[in-house]
PDB file of C-alpha atoms in Angstrom:
ATOM      1  CA  LYS T1285       0.000   0.000   0.000  1.00  0.00           C
ATOM      2  CA  ALA T1286       1.467   3.370  -1.001  1.00  0.00           C
ATOM      3  CA  GLY T1287       2.312   5.786   1.772  1.00  0.00           C
ATOM      4  CA  VAL T1288       1.699   9.497   2.006  1.00  0.00           C
ATOM      5  CA  THR T1289       3.245  11.273  -0.968  1.00  0.00           C
ATOM      6  CA  GLN T1290       4.365  14.870  -0.861  1.00  0.00           C
ATOM      7  CA  THR T1291       5.587  16.971  -3.752  1.00  0.00           C
ATOM      8  CA  PRO T1292       7.863  18.661  -4.361  1.00  0.00           C
ATOM      9  CA  ARG T1293      10.445  17.264  -1.952  1.00  0.00           C
ATOM     10  CA  TYR T1294      12.724  20.272  -2.141  1.00  0.00           C
ATOM     11  CA  LEU T1295      12.217  23.795  -3.365  1.00  0.00           C
ATOM     12  CA  ILE T1296      13.897  27.156  -3.170  1.00  0.00           C
ATOM     13  CA  LYS T1297      11.968  30.410  -3.360  1.00  0.00           C
ATOM     14  CA  THR T1298      12.721  34.057  -2.784  1.00  0.00           C
ATOM     15  CA  ARG T1299      11.019  36.430  -0.394  1.00  0.00           C
ATOM     16  CA  GLY T1300       7.672  37.668  -1.629  1.00  0.00           C
ATOM     17  CA  GLN T1301       6.968  34.683  -3.835  1.00  0.00           C
ATOM     18  CA  GLN T1302       4.276  32.152  -3.145  1.00  0.00           C
ATOM     19  CA  VAL T1303       4.432  28.372  -3.024  1.00  0.00           C
ATOM     20  CA  THR T1304       2.003  25.474  -3.296  1.00  0.00           C
ATOM     21  CA  LEU T1305       2.742  22.090  -1.754  1.00  0.00           C
ATOM     22  CA  SER T1306       0.842  18.932  -2.530  1.00  0.00           C
ATOM     23  CA  CYS T1307      -0.035  15.887  -0.468  1.00  0.00           C
ATOM     24  CA  SER T1308      -1.618  12.605  -1.511  1.00  0.00           C
ATOM     25  CA  PRO T1309      -2.812  10.647   1.512  1.00  0.00           C
ATOM     26  CA  ILE T1310      -2.902   6.905   1.945  1.00  0.00           C
ATOM     27  CA  SER T1311      -5.791   5.418   0.002  1.00  0.00           C
ATOM     28  CA  GLY T1312      -8.913   5.441   2.139  1.00  0.00           C
ATOM     29  CA  HIS T1313      -7.680   8.087   4.562  1.00  0.00           C
ATOM     30  CA  ARG T1314      -9.982  11.083   4.657  1.00  0.00           C
ATOM     31  CA  SER T1315      -8.218  13.203   7.250  1.00  0.00           C
ATOM     32  CA  VAL T1316      -5.184  15.210   6.204  1.00  0.00           C
ATOM     33  CA  SER T1317      -3.218  17.501   8.461  1.00  0.00           C
ATOM     34  CA  TRP T1318      -0.233  19.744   7.851  1.00  0.00           C
ATOM     35  CA  TYR T1319       2.683  20.563  10.131  1.00  0.00           C
ATOM     36  CA  GLN T1320       5.619  22.931   9.930  1.00  0.00           C
ATOM     37  CA  GLN T1321       8.854  21.609  11.384  1.00  0.00           C
ATOM     38  CA  THR T1322      11.775  23.859  12.252  1.00  0.00           C
ATOM     39  CA  PRO T1323      14.763  23.177  14.515  1.00  0.00           C
ATOM     40  CA  GLY T1324      13.730  25.781  17.048  1.00  0.00           C
ATOM     41  CA  GLN T1325       9.979  25.249  17.183  1.00  0.00           C
ATOM     42  CA  GLY T1326       9.562  21.541  16.562  1.00  0.00           C
ATOM     43  CA  LEU T1327       6.366  20.349  14.882  1.00  0.00           C
ATOM     44  CA  GLN T1328       3.710  23.037  14.701  1.00  0.00           C
ATOM     45  CA  PHE T1329       0.167  22.294  13.624  1.00  0.00           C
ATOM     46  CA  LEU T1330      -1.046  24.228  10.603  1.00  0.00           C
ATOM     47  CA  PHE T1331      -4.473  22.807   9.770  1.00  0.00           C
ATOM     48  CA  GLU T1332      -6.529  19.657   9.432  1.00  0.00           C
ATOM     49  CA  TYR T1333      -9.004  18.727   6.712  1.00  0.00           C
ATOM     50  CA  PHE T1334     -11.649  16.064   6.576  1.00  0.00           C
ATOM     51  CA  SER T1335     -13.938  15.532   3.598  1.00  0.00           C
ATOM     52  CA  GLU T1336     -12.877  18.824   2.024  1.00  0.00           C
ATOM     53  CA  THR T1337     -13.655  20.811   5.184  1.00  0.00           C
ATOM     54  CA  GLN T1338     -11.097  22.544   7.322  1.00  0.00           C
ATOM     55  CA  ARG T1339     -11.964  21.498  10.836  1.00  0.00           C
ATOM     56  CA  ASN T1340      -9.098  22.973  12.764  1.00  0.00           C
ATOM     57  CA  LYS T1341      -6.434  25.577  12.254  1.00  0.00           C
ATOM     58  CA  GLY T1342      -3.246  26.372  14.124  1.00  0.00           C
ATOM     59  CA  ASN T1343      -1.849  29.758  15.008  1.00  0.00           C
ATOM     60  CA  PHE T1344      -0.377  30.758  11.688  1.00  0.00           C
ATOM     61  CA  PRO T1345      -0.986  33.979   9.740  1.00  0.00           C
ATOM     62  CA  GLY T1346      -3.485  34.137   6.906  1.00  0.00           C
ATOM     63  CA  ARG T1347      -0.644  33.768   4.395  1.00  0.00           C
ATOM     64  CA  PHE T1348      -0.883  30.058   5.118  1.00  0.00           C
ATOM     65  CA  SER T1349      -3.889  28.405   3.551  1.00  0.00           C
ATOM     66  CA  GLY T1350      -4.925  24.993   2.411  1.00  0.00           C
ATOM     67  CA  ARG T1351      -7.607  22.963   0.804  1.00  0.00           C
ATOM     68  CA  GLN T1352      -8.653  19.389   0.293  1.00  0.00           C
ATOM     69  CA  PHE T1353     -10.138  17.910  -2.844  1.00  0.00           C
ATOM     70  CA  SER T1354     -12.865  15.309  -3.222  1.00  0.00           C
ATOM     71  CA  ASN T1355     -10.256  12.573  -3.669  1.00  0.00           C
ATOM     72  CA  SER T1356      -8.744  13.584  -0.280  1.00  0.00           C
ATOM     73  CA  ARG T1357      -5.617  15.018  -1.858  1.00  0.00           C
ATOM     74  CA  SER T1358      -4.604  18.234  -0.191  1.00  0.00           C
ATOM     75  CA  GLU T1359      -2.619  21.321  -1.020  1.00  0.00           C
ATOM     76  CA  MET T1360      -1.244  24.063   1.129  1.00  0.00           C
ATOM     77  CA  ASN T1361      -0.245  27.484  -0.077  1.00  0.00           C
ATOM     78  CA  VAL T1362       2.010  30.082   1.449  1.00  0.00           C
ATOM     79  CA  SER T1363       1.837  33.546  -0.056  1.00  0.00           C
ATOM     80  CA  THR T1364       4.272  36.431   0.298  1.00  0.00           C
ATOM     81  CA  LEU T1365       7.043  34.189   1.553  1.00  0.00           C
ATOM     82  CA  GLU T1366       9.276  35.347   4.386  1.00  0.00           C
ATOM     83  CA  LEU T1367      12.706  34.064   5.396  1.00  0.00           C
ATOM     84  CA  GLY T1368      11.162  32.553   8.513  1.00  0.00           C
ATOM     85  CA  ASP T1369       8.950  30.302   6.404  1.00  0.00           C
ATOM     86  CA  SER T1370      11.971  28.143   5.610  1.00  0.00           C
ATOM     87  CA  ALA T1371      11.072  24.778   7.096  1.00  0.00           C
ATOM     88  CA  LEU T1372      10.143  21.187   6.480  1.00  0.00           C
ATOM     89  CA  TYR T1373       6.418  20.986   5.756  1.00  0.00           C
ATOM     90  CA  LEU T1374       4.964  17.640   6.710  1.00  0.00           C
ATOM     91  CA  CYS T1375       1.649  16.246   5.647  1.00  0.00           C
ATOM     92  CA  ALA T1376       0.011  13.412   7.554  1.00  0.00           C
ATOM     93  CA  SER T1377      -3.073  11.363   6.881  1.00  0.00           C
ATOM     94  CA  SER T1378      -5.204   9.191   9.113  1.00  0.00           C
ATOM     95  CA  TRP T1379      -8.350   7.072   9.033  1.00  0.00           C
ATOM     96  CA  GLY T1380     -10.222   9.319  11.354  1.00  0.00           C
ATOM     97  CA  PRO T1381      -9.873  12.192  13.755  1.00  0.00           C
ATOM     98  CA  THR T1382      -8.191  10.387  16.624  1.00  0.00           C
ATOM     99  CA  GLY T1383      -6.078   7.737  14.984  1.00  0.00           C
ATOM    100  CA  GLU T1384      -2.397   7.533  14.366  1.00  0.00           C
ATOM    101  CA  LEU T1385      -0.876   9.838  11.814  1.00  0.00           C
ATOM    102  CA  PHE T1386       1.039   8.565   8.817  1.00  0.00           C
ATOM    103  CA  PHE T1387       3.525  11.188   7.727  1.00  0.00           C
ATOM    104  CA  GLY T1388       4.947  11.849   4.313  1.00  0.00           C
ATOM    105  CA  GLU T1389       8.631  12.539   3.719  1.00  0.00           C
ATOM    106  CA  GLY T1390       7.931  16.266   3.720  1.00  0.00           C
ATOM    107  CA  SER T1391       8.615  19.215   1.453  1.00  0.00           C
ATOM    108  CA  ARG T1392      11.692  21.166   2.421  1.00  0.00           C
ATOM    109  CA  LEU T1393      11.232  24.826   1.598  1.00  0.00           C
ATOM    110  CA  THR T1394      14.115  27.268   1.586  1.00  0.00           C
ATOM    111  CA  VAL T1395      13.322  30.974   1.279  1.00  0.00           C
ATOM    112  CA  LEU T1396      16.192  33.213   0.197  1.00  0.00           C
TER     113      LEU T1396
ATOM    114  CA  GLY H 538      -4.024  27.318  23.217  1.00  0.00           C
ATOM    115  CA  GLN H 539      -3.008  23.877  24.255  1.00  0.00           C
ATOM    116  CA  GLN H 540       0.610  23.576  25.306  1.00  0.00           C
ATOM    117  CA  VAL H 541       2.496  20.324  25.372  1.00  0.00           C
ATOM    118  CA  MET H 542       5.839  20.564  27.114  1.00  0.00           C
ATOM    119  CA  GLN H 543       8.447  17.863  26.732  1.00  0.00           C
ATOM    120  CA  ILE H 544      11.679  17.373  28.661  1.00  0.00           C
ATOM    121  CA  PRO H 545      14.564  16.952  28.389  1.00  0.00           C
ATOM    122  CA  GLN H 546      15.342  18.571  25.050  1.00  0.00           C
ATOM    123  CA  TYR H 547      18.443  16.411  24.572  1.00  0.00           C
ATOM    124  CA  GLN H 548      19.782  13.260  26.178  1.00  0.00           C
ATOM    125  CA  HIS H 549      23.104  11.590  25.542  1.00  0.00           C
ATOM    126  CA  VAL H 550      23.547   8.106  26.970  1.00  0.00           C
ATOM    127  CA  GLN H 551      25.940   5.220  26.743  1.00  0.00           C
ATOM    128  CA  GLU H 552      24.594   2.127  25.102  1.00  0.00           C
ATOM    129  CA  GLY H 553      22.928  -0.036  27.737  1.00  0.00           C
ATOM    130  CA  GLU H 554      21.782   2.873  29.910  1.00  0.00           C
ATOM    131  CA  ASP H 555      18.125   3.687  30.397  1.00  0.00           C
ATOM    132  CA  PHE H 556      16.368   6.747  28.985  1.00  0.00           C
ATOM    133  CA  THR H 557      13.173   8.575  29.899  1.00  0.00           C
ATOM    134  CA  THR H 558      11.373  11.496  28.300  1.00  0.00           C
ATOM    135  CA  TYR H 559       8.455  13.306  29.925  1.00  0.00           C
ATOM    136  CA  CYS H 560       5.506  15.109  28.456  1.00  0.00           C
ATOM    137  CA  ASN H 561       3.135  17.519  30.208  1.00  0.00           C
ATOM    138  CA  SER H 562      -0.004  19.233  28.982  1.00  0.00           C
ATOM    139  CA  SER H 563      -1.680  22.311  30.377  1.00  0.00           C
ATOM    140  CA  THR H 564      -5.092  20.753  29.691  1.00  0.00           C
ATOM    141  CA  THR H 565      -6.675  17.322  29.874  1.00  0.00           C
ATOM    142  CA  LEU H 566      -6.060  15.299  26.747  1.00  0.00           C
ATOM    143  CA  SER H 567      -8.328  12.954  24.810  1.00  0.00           C
ATOM    144  CA  ASN H 568      -5.346  10.796  24.064  1.00  0.00           C
ATOM    145  CA  ILE H 569      -1.610  11.022  23.730  1.00  0.00           C
ATOM    146  CA  GLN H 570       0.507   9.613  20.957  1.00  0.00           C
ATOM    147  CA  TRP H 571       4.235   9.018  20.692  1.00  0.00           C
ATOM    148  CA  TYR H 572       6.312   9.269  17.541  1.00  0.00           C
ATOM    149  CA  LYS H 573       9.938   8.658  16.673  1.00  0.00           C
ATOM    150  CA  GLN H 574      11.825  10.569  14.028  1.00  0.00           C
ATOM    151  CA  ARG H 575      15.169   9.273  12.869  1.00  0.00           C
ATOM    152  CA  PRO H 576      17.708  11.837  11.640  1.00  0.00           C
ATOM    153  CA  GLY H 577      16.706  12.931   8.145  1.00  0.00           C
ATOM    154  CA  GLY H 578      13.443  11.034   8.350  1.00  0.00           C
ATOM    155  CA  HIS H 579       9.835  11.727   9.128  1.00  0.00           C
ATOM    156  CA  PRO H 580       7.910  11.016  12.340  1.00  0.00           C
ATOM    157  CA  VAL H 581       6.733   7.440  12.697  1.00  0.00           C
ATOM    158  CA  PHE H 582       3.928   6.454  15.037  1.00  0.00           C
ATOM    159  CA  LEU H 583       4.913   4.360  18.055  1.00  0.00           C
ATOM    160  CA  ILE H 584       1.837   4.120  20.255  1.00  0.00           C
ATOM    161  CA  GLN H 585      -1.366   5.746  21.439  1.00  0.00           C
ATOM    162  CA  LEU H 586      -2.580   5.938  25.035  1.00  0.00           C
ATOM    163  CA  VAL H 587      -6.209   6.671  25.750  1.00  0.00           C
ATOM    164  CA  LYS H 588      -7.143   5.621  29.259  1.00  0.00           C
ATOM    165  CA  SER H 589      -6.249   7.323  32.511  1.00  0.00           C
ATOM    166  CA  GLY H 590      -3.278   5.559  34.110  1.00  0.00           C
ATOM    167  CA  GLU H 591      -2.674   3.387  31.059  1.00  0.00           C
ATOM    168  CA  VAL H 592       0.668   1.607  30.713  1.00  0.00           C
ATOM    169  CA  LYS H 593       1.776  -0.065  27.491  1.00  0.00           C
ATOM    170  CA  LYS H 594       4.972  -1.881  26.625  1.00  0.00           C
ATOM    171  CA  GLN H 595       6.711  -2.507  23.336  1.00  0.00           C
ATOM    172  CA  LYS H 596       9.776  -4.659  23.957  1.00  0.00           C
ATOM    173  CA  ARG H 597      12.212  -2.291  25.731  1.00  0.00           C
ATOM    174  CA  LEU H 598       9.853   0.706  25.535  1.00  0.00           C
ATOM    175  CA  THR H 599       7.336   1.491  28.295  1.00  0.00           C
ATOM    176  CA  PHE H 600       4.713   4.196  27.849  1.00  0.00           C
ATOM    177  CA  GLN H 601       2.586   5.664  30.618  1.00  0.00           C
ATOM    178  CA  PHE H 602      -0.384   8.019  30.650  1.00  0.00           C
ATOM    179  CA  GLY H 603      -1.031   9.924  33.856  1.00  0.00           C
ATOM    180  CA  GLU H 604      -4.120   9.554  35.994  1.00  0.00           C
ATOM    181  CA  ALA H 605      -5.257  13.067  35.155  1.00  0.00           C
ATOM    182  CA  LYS H 606      -4.542  12.524  31.436  1.00  0.00           C
ATOM    183  CA  LYS H 607      -2.241  15.531  31.441  1.00  0.00           C
ATOM    184  CA  ASN H 608       1.148  13.867  31.461  1.00  0.00           C
ATOM    185  CA  SER H 609       2.921  10.946  29.898  1.00  0.00           C
ATOM    186  CA  SER H 610       6.319   9.330  29.786  1.00  0.00           C
ATOM    187  CA  LEU H 611       8.345   7.075  27.551  1.00  0.00           C
ATOM    188  CA  HIS H 612      11.029   4.910  29.139  1.00  0.00           C
ATOM    189  CA  ILE H 613      13.576   2.906  27.173  1.00  0.00           C
ATOM    190  CA  THR H 614      15.420   0.159  29.021  1.00  0.00           C
ATOM    191  CA  ALA H 615      18.984  -0.694  28.012  1.00  0.00           C
ATOM    192  CA  THR H 616      19.274   1.664  25.045  1.00  0.00           C
ATOM    193  CA  GLN H 617      20.771   0.523  21.760  1.00  0.00           C
ATOM    194  CA  THR H 618      22.287   2.577  18.944  1.00  0.00           C
ATOM    195  CA  THR H 619      19.149   1.896  16.923  1.00  0.00           C
ATOM    196  CA  ASP H 620      17.192   3.982  19.458  1.00  0.00           C
ATOM    197  CA  VAL H 621      18.866   7.168  18.215  1.00  0.00           C
ATOM    198  CA  GLY H 622      16.379   9.791  17.073  1.00  0.00           C
ATOM    199  CA  THR H 623      13.937  12.367  18.326  1.00  0.00           C
ATOM    200  CA  TYR H 624      10.960  11.197  20.349  1.00  0.00           C
ATOM    201  CA  PHE H 625       7.837  13.330  20.220  1.00  0.00           C
ATOM    202  CA  CYS H 626       4.745  13.173  22.327  1.00  0.00           C
ATOM    203  CA  ALA H 627       1.565  14.575  20.815  1.00  0.00           C
ATOM    204  CA  GLY H 628      -1.535  15.443  22.764  1.00  0.00           C
ATOM    205  CA  LEU H 629      -4.906  15.280  21.080  1.00  0.00           C
ATOM    206  CA  LYS H 630      -7.799  17.488  22.009  1.00  0.00           C
ATOM    207  CA  MET H 631     -11.063  17.637  20.139  1.00  0.00           C
ATOM    208  CA  ASN H 632     -12.645  20.973  19.363  1.00  0.00           C
ATOM    209  CA  SER H 633     -16.316  21.910  19.161  1.00  0.00           C
ATOM    210  CA  ASN H 634     -16.269  21.497  15.386  1.00  0.00           C
ATOM    211  CA  SER H 635     -15.480  17.762  15.634  1.00  0.00           C
ATOM    212  CA  GLY H 636     -12.068  18.670  14.397  1.00  0.00           C
ATOM    213  CA  TYR H 637      -8.935  17.879  16.228  1.00  0.00           C
ATOM    214  CA  ALA H 638      -5.461  19.198  16.655  1.00  0.00           C
ATOM    215  CA  LEU H 639      -2.622  16.947  17.585  1.00  0.00           C
ATOM    216  CA  ASN H 640      -0.205  19.272  19.340  1.00  0.00           C
ATOM    217  CA  PHE H 641       3.334  18.016  19.446  1.00  0.00           C
ATOM    218  CA  GLY H 642       5.902  18.585  22.131  1.00  0.00           C
ATOM    219  CA  LYS H 643       9.252  19.889  20.908  1.00  0.00           C
ATOM    220  CA  GLY H 644      10.738  16.437  21.223  1.00  0.00           C
ATOM    221  CA  THR H 645      13.637  14.833  23.024  1.00  0.00           C
ATOM    222  CA  SER H 646      16.662  14.082  20.887  1.00  0.00           C
ATOM    223  CA  LEU H 647      18.365  10.908  22.027  1.00  0.00           C
ATOM    224  CA  LEU H 648      21.964  10.164  21.183  1.00  0.00           C
ATOM    225  CA  VAL H 649      23.355   6.744  22.079  1.00  0.00           C
ATOM    226  CA  THR H 650      27.069   6.108  21.956  1.00  0.00           C
ATOM    227  CA  PRO H 651      28.417   2.559  21.856  1.00  0.00           C
TER     228      PRO H 651
END
């Protein structure tokens, strides 16, 4: 069974640009959540989607947004990139709201 | 918002020594999960604790959930070099929208030297 797939794996952007990251969950998983991981702050929750609805959102500015499609695939977008947005962005899927998370390999974003 | 504190931040042990990491939440949790992330890898689920006072074992790993469902610990007996990595606890709390947020502690990085 295929795991969680994230694309792209690595990307470099400059300040002010915007970026879109993609996540394909494990087949059958309807819940997708996104996390930002940095050395200083650890894993910080961005948002969680279930059946195309955002059910929970972390404490990130409005520049961070996401969506989920009918096939459960999800995208997150960061607009007007800042240097501090450099991080590993991890997507995770699960069967339901309280089950274990299956993480993808992540998308490593570098903002110059 | 919900805070999940984890200590220590780093631990360096000799192979064969024991290791413990502690997790504390400011609020009562629905459940707590533990993950391990190897260097350069992604977090991998280890276990979930749901009941007050629950204790679970996986070989050399022992997980506990506090009576008040606000704290948890992971204890590794006789560490091996394969235990190297960062161990995260994650506390789950449901919100009124039937959504959930799994809030991670900052992790404990374990280094084991032979």
